[in-house]
Short mmCIF file of C-alpha atoms and ligand atoms in Angstrom, two decimals:
data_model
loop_
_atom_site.label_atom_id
_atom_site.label_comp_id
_atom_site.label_asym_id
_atom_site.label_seq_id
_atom_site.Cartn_x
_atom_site.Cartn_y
_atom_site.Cartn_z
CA UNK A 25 -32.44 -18.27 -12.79
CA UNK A 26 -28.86 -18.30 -11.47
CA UNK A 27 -26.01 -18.76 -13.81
CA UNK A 28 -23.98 -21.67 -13.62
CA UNK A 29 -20.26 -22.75 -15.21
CA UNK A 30 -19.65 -26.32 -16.18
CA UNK A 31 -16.33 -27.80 -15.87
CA UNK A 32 -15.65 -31.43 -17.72
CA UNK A 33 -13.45 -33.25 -16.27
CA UNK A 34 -13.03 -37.01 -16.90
CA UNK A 35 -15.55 -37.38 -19.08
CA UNK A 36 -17.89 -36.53 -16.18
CA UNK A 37 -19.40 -32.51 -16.32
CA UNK A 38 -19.38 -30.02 -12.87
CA UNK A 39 -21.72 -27.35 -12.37
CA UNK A 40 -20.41 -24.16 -10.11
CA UNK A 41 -22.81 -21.39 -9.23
CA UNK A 42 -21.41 -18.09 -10.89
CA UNK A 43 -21.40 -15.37 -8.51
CA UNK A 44 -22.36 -11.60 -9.79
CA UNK A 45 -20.96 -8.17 -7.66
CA UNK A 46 -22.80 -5.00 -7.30
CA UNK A 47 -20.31 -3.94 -10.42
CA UNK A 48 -21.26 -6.89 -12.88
CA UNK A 49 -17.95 -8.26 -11.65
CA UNK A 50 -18.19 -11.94 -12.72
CA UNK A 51 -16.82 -14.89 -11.07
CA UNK A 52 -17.38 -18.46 -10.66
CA UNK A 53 -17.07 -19.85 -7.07
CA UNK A 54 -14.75 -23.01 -7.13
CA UNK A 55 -15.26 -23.35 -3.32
CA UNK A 56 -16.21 -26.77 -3.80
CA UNK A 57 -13.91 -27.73 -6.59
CA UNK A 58 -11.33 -30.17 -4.49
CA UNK A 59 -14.67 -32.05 -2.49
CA UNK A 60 -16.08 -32.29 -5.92
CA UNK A 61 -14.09 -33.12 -8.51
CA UNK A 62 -10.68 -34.38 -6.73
CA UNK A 63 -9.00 -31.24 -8.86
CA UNK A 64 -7.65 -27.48 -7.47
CA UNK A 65 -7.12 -24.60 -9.58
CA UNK A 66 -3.53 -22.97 -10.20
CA UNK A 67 -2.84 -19.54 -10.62
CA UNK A 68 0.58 -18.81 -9.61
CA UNK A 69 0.67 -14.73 -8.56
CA UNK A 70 -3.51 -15.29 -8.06
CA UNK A 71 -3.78 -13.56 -11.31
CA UNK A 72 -7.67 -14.90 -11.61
CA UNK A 73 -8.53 -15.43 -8.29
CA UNK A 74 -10.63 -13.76 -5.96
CA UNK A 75 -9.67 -14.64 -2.63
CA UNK A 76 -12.69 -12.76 -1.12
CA UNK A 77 -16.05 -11.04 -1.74
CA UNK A 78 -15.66 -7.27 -0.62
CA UNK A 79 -17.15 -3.79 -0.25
CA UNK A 80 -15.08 -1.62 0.23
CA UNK A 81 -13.36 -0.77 -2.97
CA UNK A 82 -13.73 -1.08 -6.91
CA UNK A 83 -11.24 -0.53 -9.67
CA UNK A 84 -11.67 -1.31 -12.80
CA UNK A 85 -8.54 -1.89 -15.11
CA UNK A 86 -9.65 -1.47 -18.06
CA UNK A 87 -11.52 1.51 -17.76
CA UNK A 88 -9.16 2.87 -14.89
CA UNK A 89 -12.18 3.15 -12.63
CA UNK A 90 -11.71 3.80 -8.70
CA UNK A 91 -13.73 3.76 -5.76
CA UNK A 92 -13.41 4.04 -2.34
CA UNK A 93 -17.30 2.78 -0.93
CA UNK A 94 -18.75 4.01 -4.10
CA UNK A 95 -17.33 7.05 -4.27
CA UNK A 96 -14.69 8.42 -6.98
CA UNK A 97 -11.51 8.92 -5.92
CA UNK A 98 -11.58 11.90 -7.90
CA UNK A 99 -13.97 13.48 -5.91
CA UNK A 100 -12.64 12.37 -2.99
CA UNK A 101 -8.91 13.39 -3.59
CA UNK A 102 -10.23 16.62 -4.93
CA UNK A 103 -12.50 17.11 -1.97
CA UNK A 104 -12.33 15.14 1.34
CA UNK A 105 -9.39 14.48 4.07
CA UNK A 106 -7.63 11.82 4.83
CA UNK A 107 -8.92 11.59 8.38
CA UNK A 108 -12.47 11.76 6.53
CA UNK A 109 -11.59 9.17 3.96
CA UNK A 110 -9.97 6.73 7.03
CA UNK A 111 -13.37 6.69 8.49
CA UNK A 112 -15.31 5.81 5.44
CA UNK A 113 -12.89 3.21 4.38
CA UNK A 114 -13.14 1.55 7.95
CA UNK A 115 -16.62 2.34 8.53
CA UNK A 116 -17.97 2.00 5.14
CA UNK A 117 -19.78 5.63 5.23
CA UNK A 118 -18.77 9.01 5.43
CA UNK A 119 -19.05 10.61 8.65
CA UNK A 120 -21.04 13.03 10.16
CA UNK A 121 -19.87 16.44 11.63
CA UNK A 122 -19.81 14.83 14.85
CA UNK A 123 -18.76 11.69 13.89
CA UNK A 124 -15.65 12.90 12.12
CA UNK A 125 -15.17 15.05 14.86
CA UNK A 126 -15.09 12.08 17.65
CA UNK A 127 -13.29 9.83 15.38
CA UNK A 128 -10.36 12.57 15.12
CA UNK A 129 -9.94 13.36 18.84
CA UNK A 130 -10.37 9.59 19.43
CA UNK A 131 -6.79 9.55 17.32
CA UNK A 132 -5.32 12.48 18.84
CA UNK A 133 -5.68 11.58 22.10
CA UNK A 134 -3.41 8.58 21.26
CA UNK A 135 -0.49 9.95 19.14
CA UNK A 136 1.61 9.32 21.95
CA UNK A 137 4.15 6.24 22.41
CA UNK A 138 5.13 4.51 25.26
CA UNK A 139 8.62 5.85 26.31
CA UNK A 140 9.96 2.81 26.52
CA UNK A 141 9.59 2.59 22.33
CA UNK A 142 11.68 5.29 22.41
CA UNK A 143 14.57 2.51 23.82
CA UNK A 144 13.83 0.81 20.79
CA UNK A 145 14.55 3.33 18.11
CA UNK A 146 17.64 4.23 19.50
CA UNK A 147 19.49 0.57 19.11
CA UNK A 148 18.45 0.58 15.72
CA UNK A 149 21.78 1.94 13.92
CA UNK A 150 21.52 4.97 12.04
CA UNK A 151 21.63 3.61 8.66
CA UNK A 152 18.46 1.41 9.25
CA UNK A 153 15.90 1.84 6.63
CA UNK A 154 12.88 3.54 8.29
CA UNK A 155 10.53 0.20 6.70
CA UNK A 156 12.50 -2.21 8.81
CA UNK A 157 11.95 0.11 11.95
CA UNK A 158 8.68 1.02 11.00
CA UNK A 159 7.66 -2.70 11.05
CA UNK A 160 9.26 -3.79 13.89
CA UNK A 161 8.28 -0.61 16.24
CA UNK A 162 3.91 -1.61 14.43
CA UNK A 163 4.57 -4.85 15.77
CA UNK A 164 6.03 -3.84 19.12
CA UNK A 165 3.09 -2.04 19.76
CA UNK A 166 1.09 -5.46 20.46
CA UNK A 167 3.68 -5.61 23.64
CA UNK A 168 2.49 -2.32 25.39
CA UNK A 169 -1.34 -3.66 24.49
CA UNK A 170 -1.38 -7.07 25.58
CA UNK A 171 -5.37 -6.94 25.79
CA UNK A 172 -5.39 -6.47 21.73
CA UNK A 173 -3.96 -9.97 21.38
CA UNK A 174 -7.37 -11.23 21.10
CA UNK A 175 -8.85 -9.36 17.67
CA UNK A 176 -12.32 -10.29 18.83
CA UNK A 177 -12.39 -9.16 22.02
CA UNK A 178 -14.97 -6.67 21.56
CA UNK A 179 -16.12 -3.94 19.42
CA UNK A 180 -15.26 -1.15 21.37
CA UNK A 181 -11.41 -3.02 22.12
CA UNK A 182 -11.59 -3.77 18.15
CA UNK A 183 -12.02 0.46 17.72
CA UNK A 184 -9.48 1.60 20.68
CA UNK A 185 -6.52 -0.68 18.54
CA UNK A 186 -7.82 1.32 15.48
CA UNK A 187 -7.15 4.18 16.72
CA UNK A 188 -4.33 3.76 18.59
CA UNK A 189 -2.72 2.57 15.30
CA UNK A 190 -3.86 5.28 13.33
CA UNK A 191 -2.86 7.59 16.11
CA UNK A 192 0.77 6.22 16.27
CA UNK A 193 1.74 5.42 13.00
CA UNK A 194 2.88 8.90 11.57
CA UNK A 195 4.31 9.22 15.15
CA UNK A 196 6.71 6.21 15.04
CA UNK A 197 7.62 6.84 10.91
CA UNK A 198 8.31 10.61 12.02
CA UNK A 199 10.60 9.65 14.79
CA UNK A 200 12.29 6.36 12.70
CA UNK A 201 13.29 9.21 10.40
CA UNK A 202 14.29 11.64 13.52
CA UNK A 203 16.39 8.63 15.12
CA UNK A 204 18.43 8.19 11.56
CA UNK A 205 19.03 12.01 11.57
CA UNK A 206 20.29 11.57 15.08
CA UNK A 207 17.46 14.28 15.93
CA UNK A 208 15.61 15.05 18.89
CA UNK A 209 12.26 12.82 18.54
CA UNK A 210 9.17 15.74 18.65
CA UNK A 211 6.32 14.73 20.01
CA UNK A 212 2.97 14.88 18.50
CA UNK A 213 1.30 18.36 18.80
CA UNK A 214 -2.55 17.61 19.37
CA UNK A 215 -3.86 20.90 17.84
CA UNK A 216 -2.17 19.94 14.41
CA UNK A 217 -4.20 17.86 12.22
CA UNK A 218 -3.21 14.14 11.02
CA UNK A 219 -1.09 15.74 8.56
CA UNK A 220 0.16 18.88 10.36
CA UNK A 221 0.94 16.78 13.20
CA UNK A 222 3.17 14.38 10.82
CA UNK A 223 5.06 17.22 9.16
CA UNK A 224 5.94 19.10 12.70
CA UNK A 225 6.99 15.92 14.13
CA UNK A 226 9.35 15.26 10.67
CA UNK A 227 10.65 18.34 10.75
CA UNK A 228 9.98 20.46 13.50
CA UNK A 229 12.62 21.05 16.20
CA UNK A 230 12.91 21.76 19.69
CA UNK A 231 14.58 25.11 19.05
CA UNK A 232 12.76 26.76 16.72
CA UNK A 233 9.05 27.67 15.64
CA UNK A 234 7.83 25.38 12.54
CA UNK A 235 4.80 26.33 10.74
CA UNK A 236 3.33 24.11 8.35
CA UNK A 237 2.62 25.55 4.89
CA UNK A 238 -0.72 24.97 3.59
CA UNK A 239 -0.13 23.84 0.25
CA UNK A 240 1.97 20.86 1.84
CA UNK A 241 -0.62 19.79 3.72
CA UNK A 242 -3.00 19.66 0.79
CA UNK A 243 -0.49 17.93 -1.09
CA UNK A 244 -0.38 15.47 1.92
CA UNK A 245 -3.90 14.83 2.31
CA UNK A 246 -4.30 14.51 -1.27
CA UNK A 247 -1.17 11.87 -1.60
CA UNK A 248 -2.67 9.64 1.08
CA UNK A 249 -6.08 9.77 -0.18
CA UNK A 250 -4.88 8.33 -3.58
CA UNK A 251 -2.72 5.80 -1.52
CA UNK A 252 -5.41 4.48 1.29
CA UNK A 253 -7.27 1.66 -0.21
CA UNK A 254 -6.51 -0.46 -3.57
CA UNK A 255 -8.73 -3.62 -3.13
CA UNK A 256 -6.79 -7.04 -3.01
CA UNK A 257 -3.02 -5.94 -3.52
CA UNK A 258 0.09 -7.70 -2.25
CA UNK A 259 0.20 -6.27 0.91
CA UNK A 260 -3.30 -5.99 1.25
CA UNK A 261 -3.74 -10.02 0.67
CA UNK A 262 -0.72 -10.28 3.30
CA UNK A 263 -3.01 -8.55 5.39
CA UNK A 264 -6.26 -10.67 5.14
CA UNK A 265 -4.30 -13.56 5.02
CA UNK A 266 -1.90 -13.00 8.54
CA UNK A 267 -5.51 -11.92 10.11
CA UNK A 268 -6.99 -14.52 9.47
CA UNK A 269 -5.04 -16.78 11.28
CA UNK A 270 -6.29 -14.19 14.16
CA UNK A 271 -3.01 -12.52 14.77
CA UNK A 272 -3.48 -9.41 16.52
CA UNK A 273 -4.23 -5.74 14.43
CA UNK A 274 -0.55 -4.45 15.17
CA UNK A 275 1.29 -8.31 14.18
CA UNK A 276 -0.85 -8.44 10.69
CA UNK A 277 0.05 -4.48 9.79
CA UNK A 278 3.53 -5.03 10.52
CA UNK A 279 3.26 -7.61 7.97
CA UNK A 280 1.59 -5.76 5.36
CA UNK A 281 4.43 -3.03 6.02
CA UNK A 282 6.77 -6.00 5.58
CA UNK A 283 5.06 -6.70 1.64
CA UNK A 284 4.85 -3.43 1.15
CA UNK A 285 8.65 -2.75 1.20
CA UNK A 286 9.62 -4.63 -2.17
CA UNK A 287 10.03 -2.76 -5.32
CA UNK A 288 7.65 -4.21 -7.06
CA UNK A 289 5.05 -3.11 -5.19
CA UNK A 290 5.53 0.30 -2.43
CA UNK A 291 9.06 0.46 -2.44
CA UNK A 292 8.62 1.46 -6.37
CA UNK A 293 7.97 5.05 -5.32
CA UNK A 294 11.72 4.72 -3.75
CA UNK A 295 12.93 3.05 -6.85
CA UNK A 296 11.47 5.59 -9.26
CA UNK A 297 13.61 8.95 -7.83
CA UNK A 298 16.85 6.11 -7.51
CA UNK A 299 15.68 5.43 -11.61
CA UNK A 300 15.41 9.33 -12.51
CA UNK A 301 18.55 10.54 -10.59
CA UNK A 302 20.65 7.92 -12.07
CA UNK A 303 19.29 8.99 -15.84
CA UNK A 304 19.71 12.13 -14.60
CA UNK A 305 23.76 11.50 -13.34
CA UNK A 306 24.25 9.58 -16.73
CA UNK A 307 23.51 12.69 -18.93
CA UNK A 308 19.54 12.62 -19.02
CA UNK A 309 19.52 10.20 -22.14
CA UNK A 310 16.29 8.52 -21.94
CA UNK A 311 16.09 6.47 -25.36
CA UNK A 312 18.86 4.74 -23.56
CA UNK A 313 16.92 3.97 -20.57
CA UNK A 314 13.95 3.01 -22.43
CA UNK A 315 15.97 0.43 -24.62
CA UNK A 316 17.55 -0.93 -21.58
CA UNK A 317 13.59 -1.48 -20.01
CA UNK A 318 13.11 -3.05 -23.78
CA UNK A 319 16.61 -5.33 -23.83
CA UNK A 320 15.22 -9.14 -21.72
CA UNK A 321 19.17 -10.03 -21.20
CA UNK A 322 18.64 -6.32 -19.38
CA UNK A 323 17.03 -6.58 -15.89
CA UNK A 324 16.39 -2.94 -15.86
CA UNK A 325 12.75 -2.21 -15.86
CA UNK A 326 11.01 1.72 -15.87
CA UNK A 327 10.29 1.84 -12.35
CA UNK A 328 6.69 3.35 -12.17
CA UNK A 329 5.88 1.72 -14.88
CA UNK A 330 3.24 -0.95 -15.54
CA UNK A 331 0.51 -2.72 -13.02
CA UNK A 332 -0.91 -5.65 -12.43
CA UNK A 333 -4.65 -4.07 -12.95
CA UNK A 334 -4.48 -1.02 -14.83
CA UNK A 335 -4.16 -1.84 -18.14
CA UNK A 336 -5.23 1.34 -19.95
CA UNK A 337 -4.27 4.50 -16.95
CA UNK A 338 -4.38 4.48 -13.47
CA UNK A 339 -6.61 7.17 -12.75
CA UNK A 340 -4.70 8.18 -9.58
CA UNK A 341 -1.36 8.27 -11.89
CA UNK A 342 -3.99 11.45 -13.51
CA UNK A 343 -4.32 12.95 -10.48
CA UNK A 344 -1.24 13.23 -8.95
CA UNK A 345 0.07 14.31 -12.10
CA UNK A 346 -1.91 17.61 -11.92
CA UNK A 347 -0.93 17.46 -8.05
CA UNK A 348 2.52 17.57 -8.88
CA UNK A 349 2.54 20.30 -11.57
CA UNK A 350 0.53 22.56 -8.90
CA UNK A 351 3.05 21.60 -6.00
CA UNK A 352 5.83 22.61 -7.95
CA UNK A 353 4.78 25.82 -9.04
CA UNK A 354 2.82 26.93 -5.57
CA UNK A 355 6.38 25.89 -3.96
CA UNK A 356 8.38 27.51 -6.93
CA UNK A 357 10.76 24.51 -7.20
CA UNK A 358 12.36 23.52 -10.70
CA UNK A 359 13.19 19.92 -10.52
CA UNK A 360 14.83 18.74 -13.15
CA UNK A 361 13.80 14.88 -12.28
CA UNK A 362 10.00 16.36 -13.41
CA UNK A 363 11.50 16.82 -16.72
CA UNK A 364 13.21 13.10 -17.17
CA UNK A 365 9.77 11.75 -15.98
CA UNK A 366 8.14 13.57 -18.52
CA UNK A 367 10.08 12.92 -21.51
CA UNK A 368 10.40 9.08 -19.89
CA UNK A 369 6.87 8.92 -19.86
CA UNK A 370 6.37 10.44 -23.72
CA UNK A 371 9.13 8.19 -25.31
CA UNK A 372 7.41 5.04 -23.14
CA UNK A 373 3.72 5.97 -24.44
CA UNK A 374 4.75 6.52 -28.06
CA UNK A 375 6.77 3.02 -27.76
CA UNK A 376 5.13 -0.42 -29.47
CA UNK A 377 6.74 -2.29 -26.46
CA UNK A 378 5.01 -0.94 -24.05
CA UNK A 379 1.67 -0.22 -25.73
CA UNK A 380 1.97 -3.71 -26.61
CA UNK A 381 1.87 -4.54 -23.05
CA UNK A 382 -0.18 -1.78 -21.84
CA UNK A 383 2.32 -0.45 -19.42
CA UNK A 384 1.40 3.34 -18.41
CA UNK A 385 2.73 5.29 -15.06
CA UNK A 386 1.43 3.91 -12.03
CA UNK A 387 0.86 5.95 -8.93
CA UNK A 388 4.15 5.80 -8.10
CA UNK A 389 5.63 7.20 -10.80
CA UNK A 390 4.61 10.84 -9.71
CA UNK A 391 4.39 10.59 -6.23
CA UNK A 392 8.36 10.71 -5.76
CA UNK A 393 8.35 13.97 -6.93
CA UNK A 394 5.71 15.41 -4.67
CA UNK A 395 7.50 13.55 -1.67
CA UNK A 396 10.64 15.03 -2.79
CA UNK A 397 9.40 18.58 -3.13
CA UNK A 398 7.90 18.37 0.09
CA UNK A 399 11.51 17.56 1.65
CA UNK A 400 10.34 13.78 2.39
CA UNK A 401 13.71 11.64 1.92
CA UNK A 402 13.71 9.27 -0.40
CA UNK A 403 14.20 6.55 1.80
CA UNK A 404 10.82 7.84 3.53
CA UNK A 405 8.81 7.65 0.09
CA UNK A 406 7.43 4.06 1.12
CA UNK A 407 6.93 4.91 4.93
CA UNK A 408 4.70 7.49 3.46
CA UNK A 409 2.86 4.91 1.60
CA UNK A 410 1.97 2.98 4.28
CA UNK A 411 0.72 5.80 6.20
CA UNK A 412 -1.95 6.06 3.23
CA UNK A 413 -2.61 2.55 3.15
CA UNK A 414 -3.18 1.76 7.01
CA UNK A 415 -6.83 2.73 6.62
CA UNK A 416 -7.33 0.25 3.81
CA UNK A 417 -5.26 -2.22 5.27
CA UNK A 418 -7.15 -1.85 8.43
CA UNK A 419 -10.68 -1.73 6.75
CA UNK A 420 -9.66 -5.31 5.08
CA UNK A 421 -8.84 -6.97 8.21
CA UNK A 422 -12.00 -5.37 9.95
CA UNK A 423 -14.20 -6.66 7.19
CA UNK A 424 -12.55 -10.27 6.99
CA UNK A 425 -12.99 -10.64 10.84
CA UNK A 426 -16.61 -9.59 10.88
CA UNK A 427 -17.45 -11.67 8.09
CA UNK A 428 -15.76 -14.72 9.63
CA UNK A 429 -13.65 -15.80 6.88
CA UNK A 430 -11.60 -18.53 7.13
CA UNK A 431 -7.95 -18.99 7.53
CA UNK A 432 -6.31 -18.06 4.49
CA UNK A 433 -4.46 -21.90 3.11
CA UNK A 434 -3.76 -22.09 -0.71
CA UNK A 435 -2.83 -25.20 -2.27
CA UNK A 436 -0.33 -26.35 -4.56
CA UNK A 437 0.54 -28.44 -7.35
CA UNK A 438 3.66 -30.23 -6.09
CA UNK A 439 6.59 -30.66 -8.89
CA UNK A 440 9.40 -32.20 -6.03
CA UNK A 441 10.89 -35.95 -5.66
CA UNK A 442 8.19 -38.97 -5.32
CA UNK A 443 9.05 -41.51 -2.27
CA UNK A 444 12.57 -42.08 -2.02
CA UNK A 445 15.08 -44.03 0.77
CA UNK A 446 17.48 -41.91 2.93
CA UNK A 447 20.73 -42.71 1.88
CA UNK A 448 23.41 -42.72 5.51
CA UNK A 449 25.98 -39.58 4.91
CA UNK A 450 28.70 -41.78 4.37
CA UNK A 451 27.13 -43.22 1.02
CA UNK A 452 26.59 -40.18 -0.75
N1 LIG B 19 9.47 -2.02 -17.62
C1 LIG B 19 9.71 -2.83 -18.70
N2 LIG B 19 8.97 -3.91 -18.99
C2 LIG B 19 7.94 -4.21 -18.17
C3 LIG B 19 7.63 -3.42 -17.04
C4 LIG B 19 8.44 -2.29 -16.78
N3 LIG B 19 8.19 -1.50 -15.73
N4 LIG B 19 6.56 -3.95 -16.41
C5 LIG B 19 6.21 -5.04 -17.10
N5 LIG B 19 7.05 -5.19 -18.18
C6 LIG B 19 6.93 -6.23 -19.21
C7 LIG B 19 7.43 -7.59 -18.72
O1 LIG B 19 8.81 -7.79 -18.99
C8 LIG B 19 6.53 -8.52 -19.49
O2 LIG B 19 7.02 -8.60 -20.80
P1 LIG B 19 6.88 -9.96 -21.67
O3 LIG B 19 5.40 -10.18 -21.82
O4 LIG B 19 7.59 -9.68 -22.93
O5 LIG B 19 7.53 -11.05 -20.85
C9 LIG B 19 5.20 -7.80 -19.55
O6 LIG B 19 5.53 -6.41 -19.48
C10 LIG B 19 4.24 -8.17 -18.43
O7 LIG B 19 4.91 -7.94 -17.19
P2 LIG B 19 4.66 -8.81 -15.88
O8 LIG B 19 5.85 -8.64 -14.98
O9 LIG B 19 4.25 -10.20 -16.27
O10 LIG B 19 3.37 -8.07 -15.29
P3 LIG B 19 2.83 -8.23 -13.81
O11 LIG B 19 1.40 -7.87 -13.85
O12 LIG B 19 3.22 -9.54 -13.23
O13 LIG B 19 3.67 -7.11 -13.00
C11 LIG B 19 4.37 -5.04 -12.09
C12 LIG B 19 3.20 -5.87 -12.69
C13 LIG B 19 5.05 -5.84 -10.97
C14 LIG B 19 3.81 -3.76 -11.50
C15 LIG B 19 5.40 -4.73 -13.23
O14 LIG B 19 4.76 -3.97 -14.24
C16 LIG B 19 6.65 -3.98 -12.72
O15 LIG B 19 7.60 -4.63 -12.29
N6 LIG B 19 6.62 -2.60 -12.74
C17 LIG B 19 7.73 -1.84 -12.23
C18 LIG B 19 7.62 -1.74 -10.71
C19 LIG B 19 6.50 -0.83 -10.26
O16 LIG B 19 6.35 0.30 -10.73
N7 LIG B 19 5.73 -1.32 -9.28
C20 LIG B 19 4.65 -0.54 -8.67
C21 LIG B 19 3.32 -1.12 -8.99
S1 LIG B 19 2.06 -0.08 -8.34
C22 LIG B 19 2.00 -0.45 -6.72
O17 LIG B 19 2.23 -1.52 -6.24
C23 LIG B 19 1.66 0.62 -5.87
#
């Protein structure tokens, strides 16, 4: 017999069926709440809610469990590409030889932008943060490909946007980086890898030879594994919830892009070198910094610090860890940010304030260092993010639209003015 929960309300009791995942995840389905009882639930920052039933990932908090279609990310990150990953995300298995084979020709046969774009990128001053260009230039995208503006259209028109996205994302963050250097833009090399390809066009130039070094492309593949899917996230939820108004693919990316940006929630890899360089520049005391994250009249907070989920470790924190130690050595760079994150991160685990409130290092608070090592600017830390996240992002809208869902509408609890008379300007 199904499980039910019963709600009381006005002396009269509600019975909601309780729905069960493939995970024991527990919830009770209040789709019928309002029609029913007259009542909605609030949950400001949806800290209880589950706006959707999904399979494509699992985390656990507590236990700092992750999976990617059942599969570890450990295993995965240790193992797998992120071409390889992109595919199982979005088509919920991993690929064959040949399928993983098609699917990465598929995407290098469209790494190239319209020249046109290339208008675009140059009116952008070069002091633009690459997100804001990186957004706008996603979005653009739905000019050159007017037949995408129906997200239905078919399955094999559904597939070509995917592709083309996936194709021309690294191309357009490579070359908003280029156009802020005032560099010549490279253009995608289609013998390089997803990740190759990326590095040559960040870095490569027209008048030299640039190799890329193996152990940076590792790194690479790794980072974006960690990075690709993380179940219903801020801009993940952005994501669902533009799509499902049935904006095209390259509108509702642009908009998780757009979420993504804040500090809070991509943009902390940014914040977390800006957090170590400045202990660093003030003498490399971090009791001080770790008071200041303590003081509330203080607004500082330990960047990289803290999730809404993970309240015990975030197992990809664990792995990029060990990524960054290996990194640093196979590159034979000294940083001395890696030793302010360490100590930061012993003084934080040994405090009662934060093991009070369960706040551990967060993906983010390692992957700054990798980027940096790797010769990413910092300002690029969060384009990188994204990169990792489109197939996630992408595998949430594809899911959403094939199962139908509805457009995304919360409600509220209004708190404003009841009825009142509009008073003529002149008696105010
Ligand atoms: N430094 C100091 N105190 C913190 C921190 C921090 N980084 N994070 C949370 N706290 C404190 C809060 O002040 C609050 O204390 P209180 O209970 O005394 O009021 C308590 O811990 C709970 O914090 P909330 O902000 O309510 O937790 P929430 O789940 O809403 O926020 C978040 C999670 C946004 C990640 C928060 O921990 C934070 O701001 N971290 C720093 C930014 C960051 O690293 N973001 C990246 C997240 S990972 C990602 O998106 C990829």
């Amino acid at each position: 017999m199904s499980e039910t929960a019963k709600i009381e309300l006005d002396g009269k009791t509600y019975e909601f069926p309780v729905v069960v995942g493939t995970e024991n995840e527990k919830a009770i389905d209040i789709s019928k709440l309002r029609d029913t009882t007259g009542y909605v639930t609030l949950d400001t920052g949806y800290k209880n809610t589950g706006a959707t039933k999904s399979a494509i990932t699992f985390l656990d908090g507590e236990l700092g469990i992750l999976h990617y279609r059942g599969y570890p990310i450990e295993q995965l990150a240790e193992k797998a590409t992120f071409i390889e990953v992109a595919y199982l995300l979005i088509y919920g298995k991993l690929p064959t030889q040949s399928e993983l084979n098609d699917f990465s020709n598929s995407i290098t046969k469209h790494t190239l932008v319209h020249e046109d774009m290339k208008q675009f990128f140059e009116a952008y001053p070069a002091k633009a943060h690459p997100m804001g260009v990186l957004s706008s230039m996603v979005c653009s995208l739905s000019t050159f490909y007017p037949e995408s503006l129906d997200p239905n259209r078919s399955p094999e028109a559904k597939d070509l946007t995917i592709h083309r996205l996936l194709a021309k994302l690294p191309t357009l963050a490579a070359w908003s980086y280029k156009n802020a250097m005032r560099h010549p833009f490279m253009y995608p090399k289609n013998n390089l890898d997803y990740c190759s390809n990326f590095m040559y066009m960040m870095f490569g130039m027209p008048t030299e030879d640039y190799t890329v070094d193996p152990v940076i492309v590792d790194a690479l593949n790794k980072l974006l594994i960690l990075h690709a899917d993380h179940e219903q996230n801020c801009s993940t939820s952005t994501v669902r919830i533009v799509g499902s108004s049935q904006a095209n693919l390259y509108a509702t990316i642009s908009a998780g892009i757009s979420a993504l940006w804040g500090p809070l929630h991509g943009g902390a890899n940014q914040a977390v070198i800006e957090m170590l360089e400045q202990i660093h520049n003030d003498g490399g005391d971090v009791d001080k910094w770790v008071a200041k994250a303590k003081d509330k009249e203080d607004s500082f907070r330990l960047m990289g610090f803290g999730h809404r989920v993970y309240k015990n470790f975030d197992p990809r924190a664990t792995i990029i860890k060990k990524a960054c130690d290996d990194v640093l050595e196979k590159l034979g760079i000294n940083d001395p940010m890696l030793e302010i994150a360490k100590k930061l991160e012993k003084v934080a685990l040994e405090d009662d304030y934060f093991k009070a409130r369960n706040l551990y290092p967060n993906v983010d608070f390692y992957s700054g260092i990798i980027y940096k090592a790797l010769k990413i600017p910092t300002e690029m830390f969060t384009v990188m993010f994204a990169i990792g996240r489109l197939p996630g992002w992408i595998a949430q809208w594809k899911e959403m639209t094939e199962n139908n869902e509805p457009i995304g509408r919360p409600r509220q609890i209004y708190t404003g003015e009841t009825p009142r008379d509009y008073v003529e300007i002149s008696k105010r």
